Coordinates of C-alpha atoms in Angstrom, one line a residue:
Chain P
X8 CA 9.8 -32.3 -6.5
X9 CA 7.0 -34.7 -5.8
X10 CA 7.1 -36.5 -9.2
X11 CA 10.8 -37.2 -9.1
X12 CA 11.0 -38.5 -5.7
X13 CA 7.8 -40.2 -5.5
X14 CA 8.1 -42.4 -8.6
X15 CA 10.6 -44.9 -7.1
X16 CA 8.4 -45.5 -4.2
X17 CA 5.1 -45.8 -6.1
X18 CA 4.9 -49.4 -5.5
X19 CA 4.5 -48.6 -1.8
X20 CA 0.9 -47.7 -2.6
X21 CA -0.1 -51.2 -3.3
X22 CA 1.9 -53.1 -0.6
X23 CA 1.1 -53.6 3.0
X24 CA 2.4 -50.9 5.2
X25 CA 6.0 -51.4 6.7
X26 CA 6.3 -53.0 10.1
X27 CA 7.5 -49.9 11.8
X28 CA 5.7 -46.8 10.6
X29 CA 8.2 -44.2 9.5
X30 CA 8.1 -40.7 10.7
X31 CA 9.1 -37.8 8.6
X32 CA 10.1 -34.8 10.7
X33 CA 9.5 -31.6 9.0
X34 CA 12.6 -29.5 8.3
X35 CA 12.9 -27.1 11.1
X36 CA 12.4 -23.4 10.7
X37 CA 15.9 -21.9 10.9
X38 CA 15.5 -18.3 10.2
X39 CA 12.4 -16.2 10.0
X40 CA 12.0 -12.5 10.5
X41 CA 9.2 -10.3 9.6
X42 CA 10.1 -7.3 7.7
X43 CA 6.5 -5.8 7.2
X44 CA 6.8 -3.1 9.8
X45 CA 6.5 -0.2 7.3
X46 CA 3.1 -1.8 6.3
X47 CA 1.7 -1.9 9.8
X48 CA -0.3 1.2 10.5
X49 CA -0.3 2.5 14.1
X50 CA -2.7 5.3 14.6
X51 CA -4.8 6.1 11.5
X52 CA -5.7 9.6 10.7
X53 CA -7.7 10.2 7.5
X54 CA -7.7 14.0 7.8
X55 CA -4.8 14.3 5.5
X56 CA -4.8 14.8 1.7
X57 CA -3.0 12.6 -0.7
X58 CA -0.6 15.3 -1.8
X59 CA 1.7 14.2 0.9
X60 CA 2.2 10.7 -0.4
X61 CA 2.9 12.0 -3.9
X62 CA 5.4 14.6 -2.5
X63 CA 7.3 12.1 -0.5
X64 CA 7.2 9.5 -3.4
X65 CA 8.8 11.9 -5.7
X66 CA 11.3 13.2 -3.1
X67 CA 12.3 9.8 -2.1
X68 CA 12.8 8.4 -5.6
X69 CA 14.4 11.5 -7.1
X70 CA 18.0 10.9 -6.0
X71 CA 18.0 7.4 -7.3
X72 CA 16.5 8.5 -10.6
X73 CA 18.9 11.3 -11.0
X74 CA 21.7 9.0 -10.6
X75 CA 20.3 6.5 -13.1
X76 CA 19.7 9.3 -15.7
X77 CA 23.3 10.4 -15.3
X78 CA 24.6 6.9 -15.8
X79 CA 22.5 6.4 -18.8
X80 CA 22.7 9.6 -20.7
X81 CA 26.0 11.0 -19.6
X82 CA 27.3 12.8 -16.6
X83 CA 27.0 16.2 -18.0
X84 CA 23.3 16.2 -18.9
X85 CA 21.2 19.0 -17.5
X86 CA 18.8 18.0 -14.8
X87 CA 16.0 20.5 -14.8
X88 CA 12.8 21.2 -12.9
X89 CA 9.8 22.0 -15.1
X90 CA 9.9 25.6 -14.0
X91 CA 13.5 25.9 -15.4
X92 CA 12.8 24.5 -18.8
X93 CA 13.8 26.4 -21.8
X94 CA 12.4 25.7 -25.2
X95 CA 14.7 23.6 -27.4
X96 CA 17.2 22.7 -24.6
X97 CA 17.9 19.1 -24.3
X98 CA 17.6 18.2 -20.6
X99 CA 16.3 15.6 -18.3
X100 CA 13.4 16.0 -16.0
X101 CA 12.3 13.8 -13.1
X102 CA 8.7 13.7 -12.2
X103 CA 5.5 11.9 -11.5
X104 CA 3.4 10.6 -14.3
X105 CA -0.2 11.3 -14.7
X106 CA -2.3 9.6 -17.4
X107 CA -5.3 11.5 -18.4
X108 CA -7.8 8.8 -19.4
X109 CA -11.3 9.6 -20.8
X110 CA -12.8 6.4 -19.5
X111 CA -11.4 6.5 -16.0
X112 CA -14.3 6.2 -13.6
X113 CA -14.8 9.6 -12.0
X114 CA -17.2 10.1 -9.2
X115 CA -17.6 13.8 -10.2
X116 CA -18.8 12.9 -13.6
X117 CA -21.3 10.4 -12.2
X118 CA -22.9 12.8 -9.9
X119 CA -22.8 15.7 -12.2
X120 CA -26.4 16.6 -13.1
X121 CA -25.8 18.4 -16.2
X122 CA -24.5 15.2 -17.9
X123 CA -27.3 13.1 -16.8
X124 CA -25.1 10.1 -17.2
X125 CA -25.7 6.6 -16.1
X126 CA -22.8 5.4 -14.0
X127 CA -20.4 3.6 -16.2
X128 CA -20.3 -0.2 -15.8
X129 CA -17.0 -1.6 -14.7
X130 CA -14.8 -2.5 -17.8
X131 CA -12.0 -4.8 -18.0
X132 CA -9.7 -2.1 -19.3
X133 CA -10.0 1.6 -19.3
X134 CA -7.4 2.6 -21.8
X135 CA -8.2 4.4 -25.0
X136 CA -6.1 5.7 -27.9
X137 CA -6.8 9.2 -26.9
X138 CA -5.1 8.9 -23.5
X139 CA -2.5 11.5 -22.7
X140 CA 0.6 11.4 -20.4
X141 CA 1.5 14.4 -18.3
X142 CA 4.6 14.8 -16.2
X143 CA 4.3 16.5 -12.9
X144 CA 6.9 17.7 -10.5
X145 CA 6.6 19.7 -7.3
X146 CA 5.3 22.8 -9.1
X147 CA 4.2 22.3 -12.6
X148 CA 3.1 19.9 -15.2
X149 CA 3.7 19.4 -18.9
X150 CA 2.3 17.0 -21.5
X151 CA 4.5 14.4 -22.9
X152 CA 4.8 13.1 -26.4
X153 CA 7.4 11.2 -28.4
X154 CA 9.3 8.0 -27.6
X155 CA 7.1 7.0 -24.7
X156 CA 4.4 4.3 -24.6
X157 CA 1.3 6.1 -23.5
X158 CA -0.8 3.0 -23.3
X159 CA 1.6 1.0 -21.2
X160 CA 2.4 3.5 -18.5
X161 CA 0.1 4.3 -15.4
X162 CA -0.5 7.2 -13.2
X163 CA 1.8 7.6 -10.2
X164 CA 5.0 6.3 -11.8
X165 CA 8.1 8.2 -11.0
X166 CA 10.4 8.4 -14.1
X167 CA 13.1 10.5 -15.7
X168 CA 12.4 11.7 -19.3
X169 CA 15.2 13.1 -21.6
X170 CA 14.2 15.4 -24.3
X171 CA 13.3 19.1 -24.9
X172 CA 10.4 21.4 -24.7
X173 CA 8.7 22.2 -27.9
X174 CA 7.3 25.6 -28.9
X175 CA 3.8 24.4 -28.4
X176 CA 4.5 23.8 -24.7
X177 CA 4.7 20.0 -24.9
X178 CA 7.8 18.0 -24.0
X179 CA 9.2 15.9 -26.8
X180 CA 10.6 12.8 -25.2
X181 CA 13.6 11.1 -26.8
X182 CA 14.2 8.6 -24.1
X183 CA 13.0 7.8 -20.6
X184 CA 14.1 5.5 -17.8
X185 CA 12.7 4.2 -14.5
X186 CA 14.4 3.7 -11.1
X187 CA 15.4 0.2 -12.1
X188 CA 16.0 -2.8 -9.9
X189 CA 16.8 -1.8 -6.3
X190 CA 20.2 -2.7 -4.8
X191 CA 20.6 -6.4 -4.2
X192 CA 20.4 -8.2 -0.8
X193 CA 23.1 -10.7 0.1
X194 CA 22.2 -14.2 -0.4
X195 CA 22.2 -16.4 2.5
X196 CA 19.8 -19.1 1.4
X197 CA 19.6 -22.7 2.7
X198 CA 22.1 -25.2 1.6
X199 CA 19.5 -28.0 0.9
X200 CA 16.1 -28.2 -0.6
X201 CA 13.5 -26.2 1.3
X202 CA 10.1 -25.5 -0.1
X203 CA 7.6 -22.8 0.6
X204 CA 4.0 -23.3 -0.6
X205 CA 2.3 -20.3 -2.1
X206 CA -1.4 -20.4 -2.6
X207 CA -4.0 -17.6 -3.0
X208 CA -7.7 -17.3 -3.8
X209 CA -8.9 -20.2 -1.6
X210 CA -12.4 -18.6 -2.2
X211 CA -14.2 -20.1 0.8
X212 CA -17.9 -19.3 1.1
X213 CA -18.5 -19.5 -2.6
X214 CA -21.8 -21.0 -3.8
X215 CA -20.3 -24.0 -5.4
X216 CA -18.3 -26.2 -3.2
X217 CA -16.1 -27.7 -6.0
X218 CA -12.9 -26.1 -4.8
X219 CA -13.4 -27.6 -1.3
X220 CA -12.2 -31.0 -2.3
X221 CA -9.0 -29.5 -3.8
X222 CA -8.5 -27.4 -0.7
X223 CA -8.7 -30.4 1.5
X224 CA -6.3 -32.2 -0.8
X225 CA -3.8 -29.3 -0.4
X226 CA -4.1 -29.4 3.3
X227 CA -3.7 -33.2 3.5
X228 CA -0.7 -33.1 1.2
X229 CA 1.1 -30.5 3.3
X230 CA 0.3 -32.2 6.5
X231 CA 1.7 -35.4 5.1
X232 CA -1.5 -37.5 5.0
X233 CA -1.5 -38.2 1.3
X234 CA 0.4 -40.6 -0.6
X235 CA 3.0 -43.2 0.2
X236 CA 6.3 -42.6 1.9
X237 CA 7.8 -40.9 -1.1
X238 CA 5.2 -38.1 -1.0
X239 CA 5.3 -37.8 2.6
X240 CA 9.0 -37.2 2.8
X241 CA 8.6 -34.6 0.1
X242 CA 6.0 -32.9 2.0
X243 CA 8.3 -32.8 5.0
X244 CA 10.5 -30.5 3.1
X245 CA 7.9 -27.8 3.0
X246 CA 8.9 -25.3 5.6
X247 CA 6.1 -22.8 5.3
X248 CA 2.7 -22.0 3.7
X249 CA 1.9 -18.5 2.6
X250 CA -1.8 -17.8 1.8
X251 CA -1.7 -14.7 -0.4
X252 CA -5.2 -13.2 -0.1
X253 CA -8.8 -13.9 -1.0
X254 CA -9.4 -16.5 1.5
X255 CA -13.0 -15.7 1.2
X256 CA -14.8 -15.7 -2.0
X257 CA -16.4 -12.7 -3.7
X258 CA -19.8 -14.1 -3.0
X259 CA -19.5 -13.4 0.7
X260 CA -19.3 -9.7 -0.2
X261 CA -23.0 -9.4 -1.3
X262 CA -24.7 -6.4 0.2
X263 CA -28.3 -7.3 -0.5
X264 CA -29.0 -7.1 3.2
X265 CA -28.3 -3.4 3.2
X266 CA -31.1 -2.6 0.8
X267 CA -33.7 -4.7 2.4
X268 CA -35.8 -3.8 5.4
X269 CA -34.6 -4.5 8.7
X270 CA -37.4 -6.9 9.7
X271 CA -36.4 -9.2 6.9
X272 CA -32.7 -9.2 7.6
X273 CA -32.7 -9.3 11.3
X274 CA -31.9 -13.0 11.7
X275 CA -29.7 -13.3 8.6
X276 CA -26.0 -13.8 9.1
X277 CA -23.4 -12.3 6.8
X278 CA -22.1 -15.0 4.4
X279 CA -18.6 -14.2 5.5
X280 CA -19.3 -15.5 9.1
X281 CA -19.7 -19.2 7.8
X282 CA -16.8 -18.8 5.4
X283 CA -14.5 -17.6 8.2
X284 CA -15.5 -20.6 10.3
X285 CA -14.5 -22.8 7.4
X286 CA -11.3 -21.0 7.1
X287 CA -10.6 -21.4 10.8
X288 CA -11.0 -25.1 10.5
X289 CA -8.7 -25.4 7.5
X290 CA -6.1 -23.2 9.2
X291 CA -6.3 -25.4 12.3
X292 CA -5.5 -28.4 10.3
X293 CA -2.5 -26.6 8.6
X294 CA -1.2 -25.0 11.7
X295 CA -0.8 -28.1 13.6
X296 CA 1.8 -29.2 11.1
X297 CA 3.4 -26.3 9.3
X298 CA 3.9 -22.5 10.0
X299 CA 1.3 -20.5 8.0
X300 CA 1.3 -16.9 7.0
X301 CA -2.1 -15.5 6.2
X302 CA -2.3 -12.3 4.1
X303 CA -5.6 -10.6 3.6
X304 CA -7.0 -9.9 0.1
X305 CA -9.6 -8.0 -1.6
X306 CA -12.6 -9.9 -0.3
X307 CA -11.3 -10.6 3.2
X308 CA -12.7 -8.9 6.4
X309 CA -10.1 -6.3 6.9
X310 CA -9.6 -2.7 5.7
X311 CA -10.0 -1.8 2.1
X312 CA -7.1 0.6 1.6
X313 CA -3.6 -0.6 1.1
X314 CA -1.6 -1.6 3.2
X315 CA -4.3 -4.1 4.4
X316 CA -3.8 -4.9 8.0
X317 CA -3.7 -8.5 9.3
X318 CA -7.0 -10.3 10.0
X319 CA -7.9 -10.1 13.6
X320 CA -7.1 -13.3 15.5
X321 CA -10.5 -13.3 17.3
X322 CA -11.9 -14.5 14.0
X323 CA -9.8 -17.5 14.0
X324 CA -10.2 -18.8 17.7
X325 CA -9.2 -22.4 16.9
X326 CA -6.2 -21.7 14.7
X327 CA -4.8 -18.7 16.6
X328 CA -4.1 -21.0 19.6
X329 CA -1.2 -22.2 17.7
X330 CA 1.9 -20.1 17.4
X331 CA 2.6 -21.3 13.9
X332 CA -0.2 -19.2 12.7
X333 CA 1.0 -15.7 11.6
X334 CA -1.5 -13.1 10.5
X335 CA 0.4 -10.6 8.3
X336 CA -0.3 -7.5 6.3
X337 CA -0.8 -7.1 2.6
X338 CA 1.9 -6.4 1.2
X339 CA 4.0 -8.8 3.0
X340 CA 7.7 -8.9 3.4
X341 CA 9.8 -11.4 5.3
X342 CA 13.1 -13.2 5.5
X343 CA 12.5 -17.0 5.3
X344 CA 15.7 -18.9 5.9
X345 CA 17.7 -16.0 4.6
X346 CA 15.6 -15.5 1.4
X347 CA 13.7 -12.2 1.2
X348 CA 10.1 -12.7 0.2
X349 CA 8.0 -9.8 -0.9
X350 CA 4.5 -10.1 -2.2
X351 CA 1.0 -8.8 -2.4
X352 CA -2.5 -10.3 -2.8
X353 CA -2.7 -9.0 -6.3
X354 CA -4.8 -5.8 -6.0
X355 CA -1.9 -3.6 -7.2
X356 CA -1.2 -5.9 -10.3
X357 CA -4.9 -6.1 -11.2
X358 CA -5.3 -2.4 -10.9
X359 CA -2.5 -1.7 -13.2
X360 CA -3.9 -4.4 -15.6
X361 CA -7.1 -2.2 -15.8
X362 CA -5.2 1.0 -16.7
X363 CA -2.3 -0.2 -18.9
X364 CA -2.1 -2.0 -22.2
X365 CA 0.0 -4.8 -20.5
X366 CA -1.9 -8.0 -20.4
X367 CA 0.4 -10.4 -18.8
X368 CA 0.4 -10.4 -15.0
X369 CA 4.1 -11.6 -15.0
X370 CA 4.9 -8.6 -17.2
X371 CA 3.2 -6.2 -15.0
X372 CA 4.9 -7.7 -11.9
X373 CA 8.3 -7.4 -13.6
X374 CA 7.5 -3.8 -14.6
X375 CA 6.6 -2.8 -11.1
X376 CA 9.9 -4.1 -9.9
X377 CA 11.8 -2.2 -12.6
X378 CA 9.8 1.0 -11.9
X379 CA 10.9 0.6 -8.2
X380 CA 7.4 0.8 -6.7
X381 CA 5.0 -1.8 -5.7
X382 CA 1.8 -0.1 -6.5
X383 CA 2.2 3.2 -8.5
X384 CA -1.6 3.6 -9.0
X385 CA -2.3 4.0 -5.4
X386 CA -3.9 6.3 -4.3
X387 CA -5.3 7.4 -7.7
X388 CA -7.3 4.4 -8.6
X389 CA -6.4 2.0 -5.8
X390 CA -7.3 2.9 -2.2
X391 CA -4.3 3.7 -0.1
X392 CA -3.7 5.1 3.4
X393 CA -2.7 8.8 3.2
X394 CA 0.9 8.4 4.3
X395 CA 2.8 11.7 5.0
X396 CA 6.2 10.8 6.2
X397 CA 7.4 8.3 3.7
X398 CA 5.9 6.0 1.0
X399 CA 6.3 2.4 2.2
X400 CA 5.7 1.0 -1.3
X401 CA 9.0 2.2 -2.7
X402 CA 11.3 -0.7 -3.2
X403 CA 14.5 0.0 -1.5
X404 CA 16.0 -3.4 -1.5
X405 CA 15.6 -6.2 -4.1
X406 CA 13.7 -9.2 -2.8
X407 CA 14.8 -12.7 -3.8
X408 CA 11.2 -13.8 -4.3
X409 CA 8.6 -11.3 -5.5
X410 CA 5.1 -12.7 -5.9
X411 CA 1.5 -11.5 -6.4
X412 CA -1.6 -13.5 -5.6
X413 CA -4.9 -14.0 -7.5
X414 CA -3.5 -14.2 -10.9
X415 CA -5.3 -15.9 -13.7
X416 CA -2.6 -18.5 -14.3
X417 CA 0.6 -19.6 -12.8
X418 CA 3.8 -18.1 -14.3
X419 CA 7.3 -17.7 -13.0
X420 CA 10.5 -16.2 -14.2
X421 CA 14.0 -15.7 -12.8
X422 CA 15.2 -12.1 -13.4
X423 CA 18.8 -11.4 -13.4
X424 CA 19.9 -7.7 -12.6
X425 CA 23.0 -5.9 -13.6
X426 CA 24.2 -5.5 -10.1
X427 CA 24.0 -9.1 -9.3
X428 CA 20.2 -9.2 -8.3
X429 CA 18.4 -12.4 -8.7
X430 CA 14.7 -12.3 -8.4
X431 CA 12.2 -15.1 -8.7
X432 CA 8.9 -13.5 -10.0
X433 CA 5.9 -15.7 -9.3
X434 CA 2.3 -15.0 -10.2
X435 CA 0.3 -17.2 -7.8
X436 CA -3.0 -18.4 -9.5
X437 CA -6.4 -18.2 -8.0
X438 CA -6.9 -21.5 -6.2
X439 CA -10.7 -21.6 -6.5
X440 CA -10.5 -21.3 -10.2
X441 CA -7.4 -23.2 -11.2
X442 CA -6.8 -25.5 -8.1
X443 CA -3.1 -24.8 -8.5
X444 CA -0.6 -23.7 -5.9
X445 CA 3.1 -23.0 -6.2
X446 CA 6.1 -24.6 -4.6
X447 CA 9.2 -22.3 -4.3
X448 CA 12.5 -24.0 -3.7
X449 CA 14.5 -21.7 -1.5
X450 CA 17.7 -23.5 -2.4
X451 CA 17.9 -22.7 -6.0
X452 CA 15.1 -20.2 -6.5
X453 CA 12.9 -22.3 -8.7
X454 CA 9.1 -22.6 -8.7
X455 CA 6.8 -25.4 -9.8
X456 CA 3.1 -25.4 -9.9
X457 CA 1.2 -28.2 -8.1
X458 CA -2.4 -28.8 -9.1
X459 CA -5.1 -30.6 -7.1
X460 CA -7.7 -31.4 -9.6
X461 CA -10.5 -33.8 -8.9
X462 CA -12.5 -35.6 -11.5
X463 CA -15.9 -34.0 -11.8
X464 CA -19.0 -35.7 -13.2
X465 CA -18.5 -34.3 -16.7
X466 CA -14.8 -34.7 -17.1
X467 CA -13.6 -37.2 -19.6
X468 CA -10.7 -39.0 -18.0
Chain T
X188 CA -27.1 50.9 29.1
X189 CA -23.8 50.1 27.5
X190 CA -23.6 48.8 24.0
X191 CA -24.8 45.2 23.7
X192 CA -21.7 43.0 24.0
X193 CA -21.2 40.1 21.7
X194 CA -19.6 36.9 22.9
X195 CA -17.1 37.2 20.1
X196 CA -15.7 40.4 21.9
X197 CA -14.4 38.2 24.7
X198 CA -13.8 35.0 22.9
X199 CA -12.5 35.7 19.3
X200 CA -13.7 33.3 16.7
X201 CA -11.1 30.6 16.1
X202 CA -11.2 27.9 13.5
X203 CA -9.5 24.8 14.3
X204 CA -8.3 22.2 11.7
X205 CA -10.3 19.2 10.4
X206 CA -11.6 17.3 13.4
X207 CA -9.2 15.1 15.2
X208 CA -10.5 12.2 17.1
X209 CA -11.2 13.4 20.6
X210 CA -9.7 11.7 23.7
X211 CA -6.3 10.7 22.2
X212 CA -3.6 11.9 24.4
X213 CA -0.7 10.4 22.6
X214 CA 0.8 13.3 20.7
X215 CA 1.4 16.9 21.8
X216 CA -0.8 18.3 19.1
X217 CA -3.7 16.1 20.0
X218 CA -3.4 17.1 23.6
X219 CA -3.6 20.7 22.2
X220 CA -6.8 19.9 20.5
X221 CA -8.3 18.4 23.6
X222 CA -7.3 21.4 25.7
X223 CA -8.8 23.6 23.2
X224 CA -12.1 21.6 23.2
X225 CA -12.2 21.8 26.9
X226 CA -11.5 25.5 27.0
X227 CA -14.2 26.1 24.4
X228 CA -16.7 24.2 26.5
X229 CA -15.7 26.3 29.4
X230 CA -16.3 29.4 27.3
X231 CA -19.8 28.4 26.3
X232 CA -20.9 27.6 29.9
X233 CA -19.4 30.5 31.7
X234 CA -20.1 33.4 29.6
X235 CA -20.7 35.8 32.4
X236 CA -17.9 34.8 34.6
X237 CA -15.0 37.3 34.3
X238 CA -12.4 34.7 35.1
X239 CA -12.3 33.0 31.7
X240 CA -12.3 36.2 29.7
X241 CA -9.8 37.1 27.1
X242 CA -8.1 34.6 24.9
X243 CA -8.6 30.8 24.8
X244 CA -4.9 30.3 25.3
X245 CA -3.5 29.9 28.8
X246 CA -3.1 33.4 30.1
X247 CA 0.3 32.9 31.5
X248 CA 1.9 32.9 27.9
X249 CA 3.2 36.2 26.5
X250 CA 1.9 37.2 23.0
X251 CA 4.1 35.8 20.3
X252 CA 6.8 37.7 18.3
X253 CA 5.3 38.5 15.0
X254 CA 8.7 38.0 13.3
X255 CA 8.6 34.4 14.6
X256 CA 5.2 33.8 13.2
X257 CA 6.3 35.3 9.9
X258 CA 9.3 33.0 9.8
X259 CA 6.9 30.0 10.4
X260 CA 4.6 31.2 7.7
X261 CA 7.5 31.4 5.2
X262 CA 8.5 27.8 6.2
X263 CA 4.9 26.7 5.5
X264 CA 4.8 28.3 2.1
X265 CA 8.2 27.2 0.8
X266 CA 7.5 24.4 -1.7
X267 CA 10.7 22.5 -1.2
X268 CA 9.5 20.7 1.9
X269 CA 6.3 19.5 0.4
X270 CA 2.6 20.3 1.3
X271 CA 2.0 22.0 4.6
X272 CA -1.7 21.1 5.3
X273 CA -2.8 18.3 7.4
X274 CA 0.4 17.9 9.5
X275 CA 1.9 19.9 12.3
X276 CA 4.9 22.1 11.4
X277 CA 7.2 19.9 13.5
X278 CA 6.1 16.8 11.6
X279 CA 6.8 18.7 8.3
X280 CA 10.2 19.7 9.5
X281 CA 11.1 16.2 10.6
X282 CA 9.9 14.8 7.3
X283 CA 12.0 17.3 5.4
X284 CA 15.0 16.4 7.6
X285 CA 14.6 12.7 6.9
X286 CA 14.3 13.3 3.1
X287 CA 17.6 15.2 3.2
X288 CA 16.2 18.5 2.2
X289 CA 18.0 20.3 5.1
X290 CA 15.3 22.6 6.6
X291 CA 16.7 25.5 8.7
X292 CA 17.5 24.6 12.3
X293 CA 16.1 27.7 13.9
X294 CA 12.6 26.7 12.8
X295 CA 12.8 23.5 14.8
X296 CA 14.2 25.2 17.8
X297 CA 11.3 27.7 17.7
X298 CA 8.8 24.9 17.2
X299 CA 10.1 23.0 20.2
X300 CA 10.4 26.1 22.4
X301 CA 6.8 27.2 21.8
X302 CA 5.5 23.7 21.5
X303 CA 2.5 24.4 23.7
X304 CA 1.3 27.3 21.7
X305 CA -1.4 26.3 19.0
X306 CA -0.5 29.2 16.7
X307 CA 3.0 27.8 16.5
X308 CA 2.5 24.1 16.2
X309 CA -0.4 24.0 13.8
X310 CA 0.0 24.4 10.2
X311 CA -0.9 27.7 8.8
X312 CA -4.6 28.0 8.2
X313 CA -6.1 30.7 6.2
X314 CA -9.7 31.8 6.8
X315 CA -11.4 28.5 6.1
X316 CA -10.8 25.0 7.1
X317 CA -7.3 23.7 6.9
X318 CA -8.2 20.5 5.1

């Protein structure tokens, strides 16, 4: 956007300003509705076990999977529960996957005295060739082997397998299928170019302040204080900014003060206090000009389990005076100008990355959409609230834009579904590392990266 | 002298489920818990007083039909409606209803009718903690 429209007016940078300073009104917000109610927790009771969330996940996704199994393998296939299996009979079973991994961090192994083990250091990936897949339904479980990629799949996925039980008690899989893309939503997007800026991983409070200049450039660009009239008119088309998590840096999470004696740490402040003040000032500059949605991330001061609740507005006293600031949950779902956005701050994708052979964040993002669930590894390896009534992470409607924050690079892809679904998949990169944000065009569902790099002392050009 | 009386003669040992946060009057079940807690405190203080004697329940309730309790137990143990621990029977019934599993209607009527009776509303606990 910027390069095409700014080029003709580039000479404006070296000429005196025009006699009458032009104003660029920002495109008005025409339609916004927040659809994140399922992710907002009311009363929180942790006295329940996680069996409930798995039971409702299976019960909720079973009808859709049975329908997909019928359409894929024929209407007359036998749908059996594990307790009804007969050896040698070809049938289809719907259940939850469990991946038995040797390297999976287990608190019981760590504290077990007979092993005398040192706690395992965190690894980038915990997969091993000896991992096994087990299918569970409401009552029983069975080992899976055959035409199924053990390394790729993760615990908690609901899928349908077609095959037969062998004599040794294992299930030989001939084919399997997932829930597939959810049903499409009607498209009521805007008729002209409208942009939404997606950024994540601002990483405030880190030791090095290199990303601060890029953050300030981002803010200045969005508020129209950078560039000549060309850039300013482009920036006026940005209707919203979504900050997808990790506003604070990982450095603010240090817990050294917990181990020291009280008399040494009495006057020290948590690093996150200073970082939140910086965040407040940055958000103040943004909120005076554009609506901002702030999602919490892994290192932000909110709860750890998914769904993360919005940051409290008392932490941002200056910015929360403006109605343009919206503190939202992670995951976040909303209708912006008729376009349905759904996204997370990236914890679900990075958790699947650790336990699966898939390396590409965009591939994992697409896979979660095809599996019909935002975060199948919750609650196994990712903290999750013990829901009992329904699993809010099941995808019931297909969003138009599906994003995840804090990815290593920027990637985007337009996915077309068989029932007319069109989804723009975006992996928003970590801003503190890559200084890149994403501009999503709501009119034609395209996405372009925008990089705010500064020239450091040791860079060549 | 009569045989030494134990306190458990008058106040039979009752285990309640995993601790619920006190002071929350939102749901019926939490109110139940609060009442039980209050009744228990009364038990401890006024041991000798004959007024609060027999069962921790409100004395005006008649004893429950064992067939009803048996029906509720069978509802708890039926695997089609999911796990039974950690939620009240009414919550489990409503969850089954929303998932389309068509739980039997008489169960709900019984739960609503005896909604103030802790034996009815709570999930079935056996011996130890309900966890």
